[in-house]
Amino acid sequence: MAEAGRAPSGTPGSAESPLGSVDKALVALEALAAAGPDGVALGDLARSLGLHKASLHRTLAALRFRGYAEQDATTGDYRLGPAATALATVYLGEENLPALLHPVLVAVCRATDELVHLGTLAGTEIVYLDKVEPARAVRVWSAVGRRRPAATTALGRALLSQRTLDD
């Protein structure tokens, strides 16, 4: 079994954790994410993580309390809860995407010496979230926050091409 304050051997960060209980909860969340929507039994999860079942049960109870884990009422299996996926939704939301992806836009612009846009579909319109212009002169009418019919822009057509007819 894993020592208190240590990640199970063979896992990333198996050096001494600054706070073992938090580390155990994070390792459990990673395992629940990997288990998928069907979830995993407590005993199987404890064995795979090298943790005591009772200790892991308490950790999962805390995660359930905050909505980061769920327990199937019929099987007793644990799976990732809605609070965990909500973190990703907020983090990757339109408000954060420009800041998260701006370095990538800069790198693509430098590599291609072309104008690079970041945008998203909002119904049938494209909304520009960020853009990086090359050093050379470019004549493009785009502005962050501007909306255009998606079918009339290259970025909009590219995004529309990935939609299914059901979207």
PDB file of C-alpha atoms in Angstrom:
ATOM      1  CA  MET A   1       0.000   0.000   0.000  1.00  0.00           C
ATOM      2  CA  ALA A   2       1.099   3.576  -0.602  1.00  0.00           C
ATOM      3  CA  GLU A   3       2.568   5.448   2.307  1.00  0.00           C
ATOM      4  CA  ALA A   4       0.696   8.437   3.675  1.00  0.00           C
ATOM      5  CA  GLY A   5       1.847  11.556   1.888  1.00  0.00           C
ATOM      6  CA  ARG A   6       3.229   9.602  -1.069  1.00  0.00           C
ATOM      7  CA  ALA A   7       1.678   9.009  -4.441  1.00  0.00           C
ATOM      8  CA  PRO A   8       1.329   5.343  -5.330  1.00  0.00           C
ATOM      9  CA  SER A   9       4.593   4.092  -6.786  1.00  0.00           C
ATOM     10  CA  GLY A  10       4.866   4.301 -10.528  1.00  0.00           C
ATOM     11  CA  THR A  11       2.605   7.347 -10.780  1.00  0.00           C
ATOM     12  CA  PRO A  12       3.797  10.746 -11.888  1.00  0.00           C
ATOM     13  CA  GLY A  13       5.071  12.673  -8.898  1.00  0.00           C
ATOM     14  CA  SER A  14       5.805   9.610  -6.778  1.00  0.00           C
ATOM     15  CA  ALA A  15       8.154  11.810  -4.722  1.00  0.00           C
ATOM     16  CA  GLU A  16       6.929  13.131  -1.380  1.00  0.00           C
ATOM     17  CA  SER A  17       3.692  15.072  -1.787  1.00  0.00           C
ATOM     18  CA  PRO A  18       3.348  18.341   0.133  1.00  0.00           C
ATOM     19  CA  LEU A  19      -0.133  17.276   1.264  1.00  0.00           C
ATOM     20  CA  GLY A  20      -0.920  13.581   1.048  1.00  0.00           C
ATOM     21  CA  SER A  21      -4.698  13.850   1.363  1.00  0.00           C
ATOM     22  CA  VAL A  22      -4.930  16.295  -1.528  1.00  0.00           C
ATOM     23  CA  ASP A  23      -2.585  14.146  -3.585  1.00  0.00           C
ATOM     24  CA  LYS A  24      -4.748  11.083  -2.881  1.00  0.00           C
ATOM     25  CA  ALA A  25      -7.886  12.953  -3.985  1.00  0.00           C
ATOM     26  CA  LEU A  26      -6.212  14.114  -7.201  1.00  0.00           C
ATOM     27  CA  VAL A  27      -4.923  10.636  -8.011  1.00  0.00           C
ATOM     28  CA  ALA A  28      -8.418   9.269  -7.378  1.00  0.00           C
ATOM     29  CA  LEU A  29      -9.920  11.889  -9.717  1.00  0.00           C
ATOM     30  CA  GLU A  30      -7.434  10.948 -12.440  1.00  0.00           C
ATOM     31  CA  ALA A  31      -8.338   7.275 -12.029  1.00  0.00           C
ATOM     32  CA  LEU A  32     -12.073   8.029 -12.131  1.00  0.00           C
ATOM     33  CA  ALA A  33     -11.579  10.038 -15.312  1.00  0.00           C
ATOM     34  CA  ALA A  34      -9.670   7.134 -16.864  1.00  0.00           C
ATOM     35  CA  ALA A  35     -12.405   4.681 -15.815  1.00  0.00           C
ATOM     36  CA  GLY A  36     -14.952   6.513 -17.959  1.00  0.00           C
ATOM     37  CA  PRO A  37     -18.707   6.799 -17.500  1.00  0.00           C
ATOM     38  CA  ASP A  38     -19.162   3.202 -16.296  1.00  0.00           C
ATOM     39  CA  GLY A  39     -17.015   3.952 -13.259  1.00  0.00           C
ATOM     40  CA  VAL A  40     -15.014   1.581 -11.108  1.00  0.00           C
ATOM     41  CA  ALA A  41     -15.597  -0.417  -7.930  1.00  0.00           C
ATOM     42  CA  LEU A  42     -14.002   0.837  -4.725  1.00  0.00           C
ATOM     43  CA  GLY A  43     -11.927  -2.329  -4.296  1.00  0.00           C
ATOM     44  CA  ASP A  44     -10.598  -2.216  -7.847  1.00  0.00           C
ATOM     45  CA  LEU A  45      -9.794   1.480  -7.520  1.00  0.00           C
ATOM     46  CA  ALA A  46      -7.994   0.954  -4.207  1.00  0.00           C
ATOM     47  CA  ARG A  47      -5.930  -1.917  -5.651  1.00  0.00           C
ATOM     48  CA  SER A  48      -4.984   0.004  -8.789  1.00  0.00           C
ATOM     49  CA  LEU A  49      -3.892   3.025  -6.745  1.00  0.00           C
ATOM     50  CA  GLY A  50      -2.197   1.014  -4.019  1.00  0.00           C
ATOM     51  CA  LEU A  51      -4.333   2.618  -1.313  1.00  0.00           C
ATOM     52  CA  HIS A  52      -6.255   1.251   1.666  1.00  0.00           C
ATOM     53  CA  LYS A  53      -9.935   0.815   0.862  1.00  0.00           C
ATOM     54  CA  ALA A  54     -11.147   2.596   4.013  1.00  0.00           C
ATOM     55  CA  SER A  55      -8.916   5.597   3.420  1.00  0.00           C
ATOM     56  CA  LEU A  56      -9.922   5.823  -0.241  1.00  0.00           C
ATOM     57  CA  HIS A  57     -13.596   5.495   0.758  1.00  0.00           C
ATOM     58  CA  ARG A  58     -13.253   8.610   2.971  1.00  0.00           C
ATOM     59  CA  THR A  59     -11.538  10.483   0.142  1.00  0.00           C
ATOM     60  CA  LEU A  60     -14.295   9.520  -2.275  1.00  0.00           C
ATOM     61  CA  ALA A  61     -16.919  10.612   0.269  1.00  0.00           C
ATOM     62  CA  ALA A  62     -15.347  14.079   0.335  1.00  0.00           C
ATOM     63  CA  LEU A  63     -15.232  14.158  -3.472  1.00  0.00           C
ATOM     64  CA  ARG A  64     -18.896  13.080  -3.625  1.00  0.00           C
ATOM     65  CA  PHE A  65     -19.831  15.808  -1.109  1.00  0.00           C
ATOM     66  CA  ARG A  66     -18.446  18.457  -3.489  1.00  0.00           C
ATOM     67  CA  GLY A  67     -19.795  16.791  -6.658  1.00  0.00           C
ATOM     68  CA  TYR A  68     -16.380  15.739  -8.004  1.00  0.00           C
ATOM     69  CA  ALA A  69     -17.319  12.063  -7.804  1.00  0.00           C
ATOM     70  CA  GLU A  70     -20.580  10.126  -8.014  1.00  0.00           C
ATOM     71  CA  GLN A  71     -21.533   6.673  -6.811  1.00  0.00           C
ATOM     72  CA  ASP A  72     -23.927   4.526  -8.800  1.00  0.00           C
ATOM     73  CA  ALA A  73     -26.836   3.646  -6.510  1.00  0.00           C
ATOM     74  CA  THR A  74     -27.230   0.195  -8.081  1.00  0.00           C
ATOM     75  CA  THR A  75     -23.654  -1.033  -8.564  1.00  0.00           C
ATOM     76  CA  GLY A  76     -21.832   1.089  -5.986  1.00  0.00           C
ATOM     77  CA  ASP A  77     -19.227   1.976  -8.626  1.00  0.00           C
ATOM     78  CA  TYR A  78     -17.643   5.421  -8.572  1.00  0.00           C
ATOM     79  CA  ARG A  79     -17.307   7.754 -11.543  1.00  0.00           C
ATOM     80  CA  LEU A  80     -16.299  11.331 -12.163  1.00  0.00           C
ATOM     81  CA  GLY A  81     -18.950  13.823 -11.049  1.00  0.00           C
ATOM     82  CA  PRO A  82     -20.283  16.924 -12.764  1.00  0.00           C
ATOM     83  CA  ALA A  83     -18.178  19.334 -10.680  1.00  0.00           C
ATOM     84  CA  ALA A  84     -15.004  17.855 -12.184  1.00  0.00           C
ATOM     85  CA  THR A  85     -16.172  18.371 -15.745  1.00  0.00           C
ATOM     86  CA  ALA A  86     -17.474  21.843 -14.853  1.00  0.00           C
ATOM     87  CA  LEU A  87     -13.892  22.844 -13.987  1.00  0.00           C
ATOM     88  CA  ALA A  88     -12.772  22.061 -17.520  1.00  0.00           C
ATOM     89  CA  THR A  89     -15.777  23.811 -19.021  1.00  0.00           C
ATOM     90  CA  VAL A  90     -15.026  27.014 -17.123  1.00  0.00           C
ATOM     91  CA  TYR A  91     -11.278  26.805 -17.726  1.00  0.00           C
ATOM     92  CA  LEU A  92     -11.686  26.177 -21.460  1.00  0.00           C
ATOM     93  CA  GLY A  93     -14.595  28.603 -21.828  1.00  0.00           C
ATOM     94  CA  GLU A  94     -14.604  31.373 -24.382  1.00  0.00           C
ATOM     95  CA  GLU A  95     -13.463  33.854 -21.748  1.00  0.00           C
ATOM     96  CA  ASN A  96     -10.225  31.908 -21.140  1.00  0.00           C
ATOM     97  CA  LEU A  97      -9.522  30.568 -24.632  1.00  0.00           C
ATOM     98  CA  PRO A  98      -7.805  33.683 -25.952  1.00  0.00           C
ATOM     99  CA  ALA A  99      -5.373  33.802 -23.026  1.00  0.00           C
ATOM    100  CA  LEU A 100      -4.762  30.047 -23.153  1.00  0.00           C
ATOM    101  CA  LEU A 101      -4.234  29.854 -26.903  1.00  0.00           C
ATOM    102  CA  HIS A 102      -2.574  33.213 -27.664  1.00  0.00           C
ATOM    103  CA  PRO A 103       0.971  31.735 -27.466  1.00  0.00           C
ATOM    104  CA  VAL A 104      -0.070  29.087 -30.016  1.00  0.00           C
ATOM    105  CA  LEU A 105      -1.500  31.750 -32.322  1.00  0.00           C
ATOM    106  CA  VAL A 106       1.767  33.686 -32.093  1.00  0.00           C
ATOM    107  CA  ALA A 107       3.782  30.552 -32.899  1.00  0.00           C
ATOM    108  CA  VAL A 108       1.605  29.708 -35.919  1.00  0.00           C
ATOM    109  CA  CYS A 109       1.789  33.296 -37.147  1.00  0.00           C
ATOM    110  CA  ARG A 110       5.592  33.322 -36.872  1.00  0.00           C
ATOM    111  CA  ALA A 111       5.920  29.943 -38.593  1.00  0.00           C
ATOM    112  CA  THR A 112       3.635  30.866 -41.501  1.00  0.00           C
ATOM    113  CA  ASP A 113       3.933  34.662 -41.656  1.00  0.00           C
ATOM    114  CA  GLU A 114       0.139  34.697 -42.023  1.00  0.00           C
ATOM    115  CA  LEU A 115      -2.730  36.252 -40.104  1.00  0.00           C
ATOM    116  CA  VAL A 116      -4.101  33.789 -37.516  1.00  0.00           C
ATOM    117  CA  HIS A 117      -7.598  33.943 -36.040  1.00  0.00           C
ATOM    118  CA  LEU A 118      -9.180  32.251 -33.047  1.00  0.00           C
ATOM    119  CA  GLY A 119     -12.945  32.088 -33.223  1.00  0.00           C
ATOM    120  CA  THR A 120     -15.980  30.116 -32.230  1.00  0.00           C
ATOM    121  CA  LEU A 121     -19.373  29.415 -33.717  1.00  0.00           C
ATOM    122  CA  ALA A 122     -22.306  31.147 -32.064  1.00  0.00           C
ATOM    123  CA  GLY A 123     -25.294  29.713 -33.867  1.00  0.00           C
ATOM    124  CA  THR A 124     -24.743  30.552 -37.522  1.00  0.00           C
ATOM    125  CA  GLU A 125     -22.177  33.263 -36.832  1.00  0.00           C
ATOM    126  CA  ILE A 126     -18.451  33.196 -36.221  1.00  0.00           C
ATOM    127  CA  VAL A 127     -17.238  35.264 -33.269  1.00  0.00           C
ATOM    128  CA  TYR A 128     -13.589  36.321 -33.361  1.00  0.00           C
ATOM    129  CA  LEU A 129     -11.939  35.796 -29.964  1.00  0.00           C
ATOM    130  CA  ASP A 130      -8.332  36.699 -30.822  1.00  0.00           C
ATOM    131  CA  LYS A 131      -6.058  37.360 -33.762  1.00  0.00           C
ATOM    132  CA  VAL A 132      -2.342  37.701 -34.384  1.00  0.00           C
ATOM    133  CA  GLU A 133      -1.136  39.660 -37.381  1.00  0.00           C
ATOM    134  CA  PRO A 134       2.198  39.043 -39.109  1.00  0.00           C
ATOM    135  CA  ALA A 135       4.822  41.775 -39.398  1.00  0.00           C
ATOM    136  CA  ARG A 136       3.997  42.231 -43.095  1.00  0.00           C
ATOM    137  CA  ALA A 137       0.977  44.266 -44.170  1.00  0.00           C
ATOM    138  CA  VAL A 138      -2.286  42.319 -44.296  1.00  0.00           C
ATOM    139  CA  ARG A 139      -5.620  43.647 -45.586  1.00  0.00           C
ATOM    140  CA  VAL A 140      -8.254  41.758 -43.597  1.00  0.00           C
ATOM    141  CA  TRP A 141     -11.307  43.249 -41.963  1.00  0.00           C
ATOM    142  CA  SER A 142     -11.531  41.356 -38.726  1.00  0.00           C
ATOM    143  CA  ALA A 143     -11.728  42.504 -35.145  1.00  0.00           C
ATOM    144  CA  VAL A 144     -11.891  40.665 -31.859  1.00  0.00           C
ATOM    145  CA  GLY A 145     -15.525  40.516 -30.758  1.00  0.00           C
ATOM    146  CA  ARG A 146     -16.862  41.053 -34.289  1.00  0.00           C
ATOM    147  CA  ARG A 147     -19.500  38.644 -35.572  1.00  0.00           C
ATOM    148  CA  ARG A 148     -19.871  37.536 -39.171  1.00  0.00           C
ATOM    149  CA  PRO A 149     -22.080  34.931 -40.835  1.00  0.00           C
ATOM    150  CA  ALA A 150     -20.040  31.739 -40.546  1.00  0.00           C
ATOM    151  CA  ALA A 151     -20.583  30.747 -44.165  1.00  0.00           C
ATOM    152  CA  THR A 152     -18.892  33.971 -45.346  1.00  0.00           C
ATOM    153  CA  THR A 153     -15.551  33.516 -43.573  1.00  0.00           C
ATOM    154  CA  ALA A 154     -12.791  30.952 -43.998  1.00  0.00           C
ATOM    155  CA  LEU A 155     -12.724  30.245 -40.262  1.00  0.00           C
ATOM    156  CA  GLY A 156     -16.506  29.893 -40.160  1.00  0.00           C
ATOM    157  CA  ARG A 157     -16.537  27.501 -43.125  1.00  0.00           C
ATOM    158  CA  ALA A 158     -13.786  25.407 -41.517  1.00  0.00           C
ATOM    159  CA  LEU A 159     -15.770  25.143 -38.270  1.00  0.00           C
ATOM    160  CA  LEU A 160     -19.028  24.425 -40.096  1.00  0.00           C
ATOM    161  CA  SER A 161     -17.356  21.631 -42.065  1.00  0.00           C
ATOM    162  CA  GLN A 162     -16.799  19.732 -38.805  1.00  0.00           C
ATOM    163  CA  ARG A 163     -20.450  19.852 -37.749  1.00  0.00           C
ATOM    164  CA  THR A 164     -22.815  16.966 -38.294  1.00  0.00           C
ATOM    165  CA  LEU A 165     -26.242  17.587 -39.756  1.00  0.00           C
ATOM    166  CA  ASP A 166     -27.688  16.990 -36.270  1.00  0.00           C
ATOM    167  CA  ASP A 167     -25.782  19.950 -34.707  1.00  0.00           C
TER     168      ASP A 167
END
